[in-house]
Short mmCIF file of C-alpha atoms in Angstrom, two decimals:
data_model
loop_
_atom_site.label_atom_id
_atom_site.label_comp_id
_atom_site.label_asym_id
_atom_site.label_seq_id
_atom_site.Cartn_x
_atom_site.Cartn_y
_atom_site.Cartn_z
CA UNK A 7 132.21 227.49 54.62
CA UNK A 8 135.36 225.33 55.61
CA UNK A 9 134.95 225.67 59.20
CA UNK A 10 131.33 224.58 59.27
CA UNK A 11 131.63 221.31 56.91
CA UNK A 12 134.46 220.50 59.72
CA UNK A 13 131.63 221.35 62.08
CA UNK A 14 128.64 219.12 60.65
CA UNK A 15 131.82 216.53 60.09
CA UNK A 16 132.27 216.23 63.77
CA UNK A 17 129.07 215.84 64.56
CA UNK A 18 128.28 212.86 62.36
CA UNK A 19 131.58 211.45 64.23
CA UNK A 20 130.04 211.91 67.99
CA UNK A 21 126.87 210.43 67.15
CA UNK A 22 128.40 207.84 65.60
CA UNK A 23 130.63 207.13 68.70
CA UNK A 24 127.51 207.40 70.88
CA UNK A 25 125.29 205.49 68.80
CA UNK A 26 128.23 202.54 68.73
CA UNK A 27 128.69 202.42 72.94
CA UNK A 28 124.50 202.61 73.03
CA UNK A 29 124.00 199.72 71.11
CA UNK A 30 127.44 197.68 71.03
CA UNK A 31 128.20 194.52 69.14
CA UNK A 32 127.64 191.95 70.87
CA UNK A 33 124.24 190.54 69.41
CA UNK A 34 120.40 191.06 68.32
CA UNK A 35 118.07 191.50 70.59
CA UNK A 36 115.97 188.67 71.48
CA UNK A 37 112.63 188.58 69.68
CA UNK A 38 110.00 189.09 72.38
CA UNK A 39 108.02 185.61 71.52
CA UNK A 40 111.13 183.58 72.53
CA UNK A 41 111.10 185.27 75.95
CA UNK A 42 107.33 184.05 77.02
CA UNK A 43 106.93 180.86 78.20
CA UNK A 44 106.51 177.50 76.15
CA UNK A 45 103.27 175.74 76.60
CA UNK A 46 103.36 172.40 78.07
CA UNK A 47 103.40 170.01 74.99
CA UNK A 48 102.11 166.92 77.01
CA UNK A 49 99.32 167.21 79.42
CA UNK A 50 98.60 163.62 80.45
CA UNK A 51 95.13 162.62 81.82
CA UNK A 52 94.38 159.78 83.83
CA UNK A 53 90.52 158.78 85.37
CA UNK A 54 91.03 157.72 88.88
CA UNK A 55 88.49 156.28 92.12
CA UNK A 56 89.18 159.86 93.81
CA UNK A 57 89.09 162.20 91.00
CA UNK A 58 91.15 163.13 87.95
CA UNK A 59 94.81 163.24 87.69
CA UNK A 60 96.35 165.55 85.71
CA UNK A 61 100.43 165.96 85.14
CA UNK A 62 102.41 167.84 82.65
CA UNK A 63 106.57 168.88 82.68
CA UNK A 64 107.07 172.11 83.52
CA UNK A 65 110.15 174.22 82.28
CA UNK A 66 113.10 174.95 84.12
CA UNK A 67 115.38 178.11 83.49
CA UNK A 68 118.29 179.39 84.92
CA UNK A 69 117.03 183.07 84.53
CA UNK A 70 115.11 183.73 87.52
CA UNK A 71 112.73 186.10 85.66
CA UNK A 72 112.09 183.15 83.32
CA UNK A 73 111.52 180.71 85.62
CA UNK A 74 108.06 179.54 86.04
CA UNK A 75 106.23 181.06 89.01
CA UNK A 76 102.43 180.65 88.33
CA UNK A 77 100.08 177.90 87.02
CA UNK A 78 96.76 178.15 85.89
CA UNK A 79 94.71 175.19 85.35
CA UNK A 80 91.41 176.15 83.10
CA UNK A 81 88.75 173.22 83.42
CA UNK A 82 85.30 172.32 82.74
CA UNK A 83 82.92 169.32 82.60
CA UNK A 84 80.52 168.54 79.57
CA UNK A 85 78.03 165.98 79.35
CA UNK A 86 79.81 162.62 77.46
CA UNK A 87 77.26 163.54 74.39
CA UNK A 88 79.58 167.38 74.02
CA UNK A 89 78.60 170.69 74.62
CA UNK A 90 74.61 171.01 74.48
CA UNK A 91 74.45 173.82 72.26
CA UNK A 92 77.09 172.95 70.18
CA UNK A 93 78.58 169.03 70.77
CA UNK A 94 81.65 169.19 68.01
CA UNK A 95 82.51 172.64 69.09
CA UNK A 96 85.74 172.90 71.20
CA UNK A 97 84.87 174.18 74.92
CA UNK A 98 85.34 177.63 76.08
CA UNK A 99 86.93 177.18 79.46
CA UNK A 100 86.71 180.08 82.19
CA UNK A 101 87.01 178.74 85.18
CA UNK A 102 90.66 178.42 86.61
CA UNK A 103 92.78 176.50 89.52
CA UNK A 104 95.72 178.80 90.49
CA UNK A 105 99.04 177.53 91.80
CA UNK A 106 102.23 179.54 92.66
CA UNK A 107 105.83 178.25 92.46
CA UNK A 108 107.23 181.03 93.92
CA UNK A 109 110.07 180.65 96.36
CA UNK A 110 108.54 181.30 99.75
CA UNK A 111 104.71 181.36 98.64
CA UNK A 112 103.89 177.83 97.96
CA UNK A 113 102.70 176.17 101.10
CA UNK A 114 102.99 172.50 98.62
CA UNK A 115 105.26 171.49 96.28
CA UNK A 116 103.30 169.77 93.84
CA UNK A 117 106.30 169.40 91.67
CA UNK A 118 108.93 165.82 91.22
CA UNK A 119 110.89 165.73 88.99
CA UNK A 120 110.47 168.62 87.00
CA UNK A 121 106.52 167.18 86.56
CA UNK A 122 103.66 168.90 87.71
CA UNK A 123 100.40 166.88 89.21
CA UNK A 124 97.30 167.75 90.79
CA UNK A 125 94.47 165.68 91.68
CA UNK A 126 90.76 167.56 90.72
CA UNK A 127 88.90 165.61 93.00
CA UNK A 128 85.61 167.77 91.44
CA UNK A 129 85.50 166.03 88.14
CA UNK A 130 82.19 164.65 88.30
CA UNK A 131 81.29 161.18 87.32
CA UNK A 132 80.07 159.95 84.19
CA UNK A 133 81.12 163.19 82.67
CA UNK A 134 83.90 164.86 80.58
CA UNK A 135 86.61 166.82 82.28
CA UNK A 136 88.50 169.08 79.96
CA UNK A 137 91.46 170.87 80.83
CA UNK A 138 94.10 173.67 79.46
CA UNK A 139 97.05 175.13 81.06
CA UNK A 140 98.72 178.63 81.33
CA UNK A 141 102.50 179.18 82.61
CA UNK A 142 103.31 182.36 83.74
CA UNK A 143 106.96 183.46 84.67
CA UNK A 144 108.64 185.48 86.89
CA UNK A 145 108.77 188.63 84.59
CA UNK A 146 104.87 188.13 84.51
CA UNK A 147 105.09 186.57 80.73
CA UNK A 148 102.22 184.51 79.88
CA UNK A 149 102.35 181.35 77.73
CA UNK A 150 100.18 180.53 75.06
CA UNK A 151 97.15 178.09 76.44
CA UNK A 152 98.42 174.37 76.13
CA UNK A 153 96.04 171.74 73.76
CA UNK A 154 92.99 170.83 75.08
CA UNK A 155 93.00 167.58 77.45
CA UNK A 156 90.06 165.87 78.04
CA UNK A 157 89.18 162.48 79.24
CA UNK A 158 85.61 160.79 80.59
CA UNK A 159 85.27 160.23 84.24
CA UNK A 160 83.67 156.86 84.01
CA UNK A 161 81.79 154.69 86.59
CA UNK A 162 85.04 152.24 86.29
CA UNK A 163 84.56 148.05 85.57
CA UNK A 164 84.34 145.57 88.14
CA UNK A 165 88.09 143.95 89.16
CA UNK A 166 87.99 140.94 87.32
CA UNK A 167 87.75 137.55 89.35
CA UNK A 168 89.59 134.41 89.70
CA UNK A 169 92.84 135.50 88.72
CA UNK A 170 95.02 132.23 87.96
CA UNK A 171 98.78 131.95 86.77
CA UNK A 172 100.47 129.02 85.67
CA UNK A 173 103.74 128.50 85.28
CA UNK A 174 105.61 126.84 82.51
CA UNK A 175 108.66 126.43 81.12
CA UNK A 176 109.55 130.23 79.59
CA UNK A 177 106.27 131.17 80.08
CA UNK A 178 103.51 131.82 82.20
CA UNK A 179 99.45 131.14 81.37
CA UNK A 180 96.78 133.62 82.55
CA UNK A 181 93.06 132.95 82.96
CA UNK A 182 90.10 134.67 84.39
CA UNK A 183 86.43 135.25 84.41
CA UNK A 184 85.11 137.81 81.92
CA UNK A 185 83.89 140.85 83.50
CA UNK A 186 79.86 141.31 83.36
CA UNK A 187 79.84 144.56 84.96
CA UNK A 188 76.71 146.82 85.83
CA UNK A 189 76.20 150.50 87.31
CA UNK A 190 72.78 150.81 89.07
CA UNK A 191 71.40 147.56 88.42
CA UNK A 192 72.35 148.35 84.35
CA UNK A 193 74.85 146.07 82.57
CA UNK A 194 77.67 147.54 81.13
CA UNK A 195 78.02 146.93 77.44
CA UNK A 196 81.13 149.02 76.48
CA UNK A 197 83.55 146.76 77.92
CA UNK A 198 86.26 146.62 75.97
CA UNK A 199 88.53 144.13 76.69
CA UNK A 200 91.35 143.70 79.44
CA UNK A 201 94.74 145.14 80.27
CA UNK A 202 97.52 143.40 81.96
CA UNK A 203 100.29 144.34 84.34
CA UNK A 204 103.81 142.37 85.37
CA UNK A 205 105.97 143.03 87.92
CA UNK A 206 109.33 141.30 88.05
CA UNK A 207 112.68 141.55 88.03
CA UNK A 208 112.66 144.49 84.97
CA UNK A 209 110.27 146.43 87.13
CA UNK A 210 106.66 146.88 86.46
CA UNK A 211 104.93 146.91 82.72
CA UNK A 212 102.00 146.57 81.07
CA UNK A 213 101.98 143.72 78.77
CA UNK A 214 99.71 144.44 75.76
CA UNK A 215 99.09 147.94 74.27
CA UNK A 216 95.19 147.67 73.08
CA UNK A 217 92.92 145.43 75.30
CA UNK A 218 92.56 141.77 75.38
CA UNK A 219 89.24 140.70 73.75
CA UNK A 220 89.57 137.21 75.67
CA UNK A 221 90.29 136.47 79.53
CA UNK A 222 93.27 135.32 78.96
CA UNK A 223 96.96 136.12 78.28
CA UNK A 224 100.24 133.49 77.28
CA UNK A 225 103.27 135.77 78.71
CA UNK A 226 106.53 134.50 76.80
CA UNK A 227 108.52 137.23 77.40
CA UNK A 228 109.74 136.07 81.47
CA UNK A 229 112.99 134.07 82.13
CA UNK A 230 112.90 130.42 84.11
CA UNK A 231 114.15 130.87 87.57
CA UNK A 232 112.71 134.69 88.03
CA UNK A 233 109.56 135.35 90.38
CA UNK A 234 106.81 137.33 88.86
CA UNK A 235 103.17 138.77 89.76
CA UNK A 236 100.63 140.09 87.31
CA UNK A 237 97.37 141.89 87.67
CA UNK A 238 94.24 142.19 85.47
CA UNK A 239 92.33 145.24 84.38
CA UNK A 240 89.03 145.57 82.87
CA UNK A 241 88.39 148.69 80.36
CA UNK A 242 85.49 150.71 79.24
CA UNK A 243 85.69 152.11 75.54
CA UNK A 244 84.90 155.82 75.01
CA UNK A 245 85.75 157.39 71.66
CA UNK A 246 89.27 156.55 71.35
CA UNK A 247 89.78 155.64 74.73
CA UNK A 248 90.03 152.50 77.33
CA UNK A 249 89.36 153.36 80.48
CA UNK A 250 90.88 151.25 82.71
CA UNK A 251 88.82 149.82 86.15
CA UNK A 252 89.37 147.88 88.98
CA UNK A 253 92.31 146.03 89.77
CA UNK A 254 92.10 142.05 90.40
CA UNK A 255 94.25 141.00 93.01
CA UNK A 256 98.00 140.11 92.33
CA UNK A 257 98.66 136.35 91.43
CA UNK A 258 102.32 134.79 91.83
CA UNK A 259 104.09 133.12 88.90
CA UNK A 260 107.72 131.12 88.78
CA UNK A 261 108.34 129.99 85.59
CA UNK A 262 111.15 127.30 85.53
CA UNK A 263 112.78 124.97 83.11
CA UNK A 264 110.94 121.97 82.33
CA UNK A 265 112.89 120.20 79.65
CA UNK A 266 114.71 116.89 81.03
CA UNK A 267 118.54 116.58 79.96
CA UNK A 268 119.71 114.08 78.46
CA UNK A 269 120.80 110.60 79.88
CA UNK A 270 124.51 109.88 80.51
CA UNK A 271 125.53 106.91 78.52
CA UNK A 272 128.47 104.83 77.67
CA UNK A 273 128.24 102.89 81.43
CA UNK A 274 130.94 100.95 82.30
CA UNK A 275 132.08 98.97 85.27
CA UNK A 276 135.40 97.06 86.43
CA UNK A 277 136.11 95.52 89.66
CA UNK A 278 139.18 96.57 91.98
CA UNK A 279 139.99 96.04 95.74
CA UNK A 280 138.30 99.12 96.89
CA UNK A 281 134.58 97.85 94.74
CA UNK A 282 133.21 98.45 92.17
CA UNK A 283 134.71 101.20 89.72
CA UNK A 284 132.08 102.42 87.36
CA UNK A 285 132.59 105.03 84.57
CA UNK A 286 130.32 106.96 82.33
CA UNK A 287 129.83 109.83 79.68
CA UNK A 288 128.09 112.81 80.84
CA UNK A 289 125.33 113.88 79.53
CA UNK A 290 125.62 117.44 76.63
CA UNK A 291 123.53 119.29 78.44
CA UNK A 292 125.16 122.30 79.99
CA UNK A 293 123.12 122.52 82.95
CA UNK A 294 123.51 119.35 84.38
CA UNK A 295 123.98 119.64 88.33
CA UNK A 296 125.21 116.57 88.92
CA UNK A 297 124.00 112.58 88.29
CA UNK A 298 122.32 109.59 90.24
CA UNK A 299 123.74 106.10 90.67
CA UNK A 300 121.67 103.29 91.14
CA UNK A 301 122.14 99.75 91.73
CA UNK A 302 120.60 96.49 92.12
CA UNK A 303 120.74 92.67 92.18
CA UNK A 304 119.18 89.85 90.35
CA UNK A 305 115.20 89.89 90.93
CA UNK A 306 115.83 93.26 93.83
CA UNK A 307 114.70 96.63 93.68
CA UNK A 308 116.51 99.53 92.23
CA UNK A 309 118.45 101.51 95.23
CA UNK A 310 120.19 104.98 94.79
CA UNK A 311 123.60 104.90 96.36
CA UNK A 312 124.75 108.51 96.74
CA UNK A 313 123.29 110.96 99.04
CA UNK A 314 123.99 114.06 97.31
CA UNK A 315 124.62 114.30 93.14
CA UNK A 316 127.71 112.98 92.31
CA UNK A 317 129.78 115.88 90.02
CA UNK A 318 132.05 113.83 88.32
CA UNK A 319 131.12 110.99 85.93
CA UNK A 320 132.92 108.21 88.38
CA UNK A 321 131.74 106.50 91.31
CA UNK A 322 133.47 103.52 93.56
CA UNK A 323 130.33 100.92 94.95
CA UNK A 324 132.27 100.05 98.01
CA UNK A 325 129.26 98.17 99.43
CA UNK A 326 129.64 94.98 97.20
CA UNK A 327 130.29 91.40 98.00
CA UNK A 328 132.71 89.13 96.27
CA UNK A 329 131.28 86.71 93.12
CA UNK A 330 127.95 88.15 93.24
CA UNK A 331 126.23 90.06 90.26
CA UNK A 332 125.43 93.72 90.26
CA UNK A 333 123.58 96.20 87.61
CA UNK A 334 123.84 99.88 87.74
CA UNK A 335 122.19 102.57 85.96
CA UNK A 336 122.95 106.32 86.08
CA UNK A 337 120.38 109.32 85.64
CA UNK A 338 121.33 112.60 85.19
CA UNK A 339 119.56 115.79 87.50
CA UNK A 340 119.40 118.99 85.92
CA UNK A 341 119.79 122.74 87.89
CA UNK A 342 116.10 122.87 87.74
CA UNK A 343 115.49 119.42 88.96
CA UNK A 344 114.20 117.83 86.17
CA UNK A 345 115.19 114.19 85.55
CA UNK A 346 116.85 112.20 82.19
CA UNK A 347 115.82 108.88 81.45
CA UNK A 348 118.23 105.77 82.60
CA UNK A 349 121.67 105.27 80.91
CA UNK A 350 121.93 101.87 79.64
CA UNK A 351 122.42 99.02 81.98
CA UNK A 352 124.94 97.48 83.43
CA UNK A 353 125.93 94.17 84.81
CA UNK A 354 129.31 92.83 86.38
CA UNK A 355 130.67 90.43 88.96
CA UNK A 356 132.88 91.36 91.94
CA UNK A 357 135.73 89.75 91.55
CA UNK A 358 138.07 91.44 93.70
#
């Protein structure tokens, strides 16, 4: 009896010695639904003159077996009224564009940055294009099918005419002529507004979120002394969406700093053997580039004397003539260009 509970005894140890090295202790095994490919979570959309453009991010992985290798694009157009025999029902789609990422296989790289893009240049017009998409990986693990995306292809607006920019001072004024747009001899009536895009010296934006209801736009966000083009857009309203049409053609806009310093004052004058020594207090302003003398006689015409801006806030009138009467004035220039008004006059005679 002794010798066979040792027996059974040393079994349980050796399959509990095997069992240990067969499974080992280094972790769980990973849950099969973490191993198959994540659905792309943003499938963007975007109604073009050759087609529609669709782009999404794709995964990467180290893992070669969970690296992406196939995409499958499911698509299909609808009339803009929905499915016929059922227009709130979501669309079955069957129909499929097939791409491989494979090393070696791919004859394009339709991939930048780690985003995906393809141009359906069969999206008829003046319907709705609805897409899905389905990852596969190198293991042959499908994803789940992304949301639907769906846009309208859309006869797009007219480019809207007479662009005009005006510059101020921090901002810049646009105007143009609303669009009255028509497809076969039809006006369009869902025109919803405008959209407007800068380029400058922070790259290129568009200004305003939700379409302008009025051609025209007050941009306050530029900076004097920067160069700047803009471009209009008119839009088309479906459902929740603006559809963007023709571009207008790119105006040129330079806002710049309109607001005159102010004058230099306190002008004073004494003679000495060289001329005429005048004085004065600059003007607050910090960007003042430099000041203006000016100078004439009884009954004459005012005449600047320097050439270039004077710096300093002192000037020697070395072209004077001995017991006659001079007044001066001074005018300060700004970096912009823009003028003060006259310091006080000032009268003295030479007297050497």
């Amino acid at each position: 009896m002794a010798i066979r509970l040792r027996a059974v005894a040393l079994v349980l140890v050796i399959s509990a010695a095997m069992f240990a090295v067969a499974c080992g202790v280094k972790s769980n095994p990973i849950p099969s639904s973490l191993l198959v490919p994540a659905p792309p979570s943003s499938v963007a959309l975007k109604s073009t003159a050759e087609g529609m453009l669709i782009s999404f991010n794709v995964p990467s992985a180290k893992d070669a077996s969970r690296a992406i290798e196939d995409i499958k694009i499911y698509y299909g157009y609808l009339p803009l009224t929905g499915d016929p025999a059922c227009p709130p029902c979501p669309p079955r789609l069957r129909k499929f564009y097939d791409f491989t990422l494979a090393k070696g296989k791919s004859k394009v790289d339709p991939m930048e940055g780690g985003r995906f893009s393809y141009l359906d240049t069969a999206a008829p017009m003046n319907m709705e294009a609805v897409y899905q998409v389905v990852l596969t990986d190198g293991a042959g693990r499908e994803s789940k099918p992304s949301h639907l995306a769906r846009m309208p292809r859309l006869v797009p607006a007219g480019a809207p005419l007479n662009l005009k920019a005006t510059s101020g001072d921090q901002e810049v004024i646009l105007a143009w002529d609303a669009v009255r747009a028509s497809v076969n001899g039809k006006t369009l009536t869902d025109i919803s507004g405008y959209i407007v895009v800068r380029k400058g010296p922070d790259g290129t934006k568009q200004l305003n979120e939700r379409p302008l209801t009025v051609p025209m736009l007050k941009d306050q966000t530029v900076n004097n002394g920067k160069d700047y083009s803009y471009q209009v857009f008119a839009t088309r309203a479906y459902r929740d969406h603006n559809l963007p049409g023709q571009g207008s053609q790119w105006v040129k806009a330079a806002p710049k700093d309109m607001q005159p310093p102010a004058p230099p004052s306190d002008l004073a004058g004494a003679s000495t053997a060289e001329g005429i020594y005048l004085r004065f207090t600059p003007s607050p302003d910090v960007d003042v580039a430099g000041y203006n003398v000016y100078r004439k006689t009884k009954g004459g015409q005012w005449s600047k004397l320097n050439a270039s801006l004077l710096v300093e806030n002192v000037y020697i009138d070395k072209g004077v003539k001995p017991e006659k009467t001079y007044y001066y004035r001074v005018q300060a220039q700004d970096e912009a260009g823009n003028l003060s008004q006259f310091s006080e006059e000032m009268d003295i005679v030479h007297l050497p």
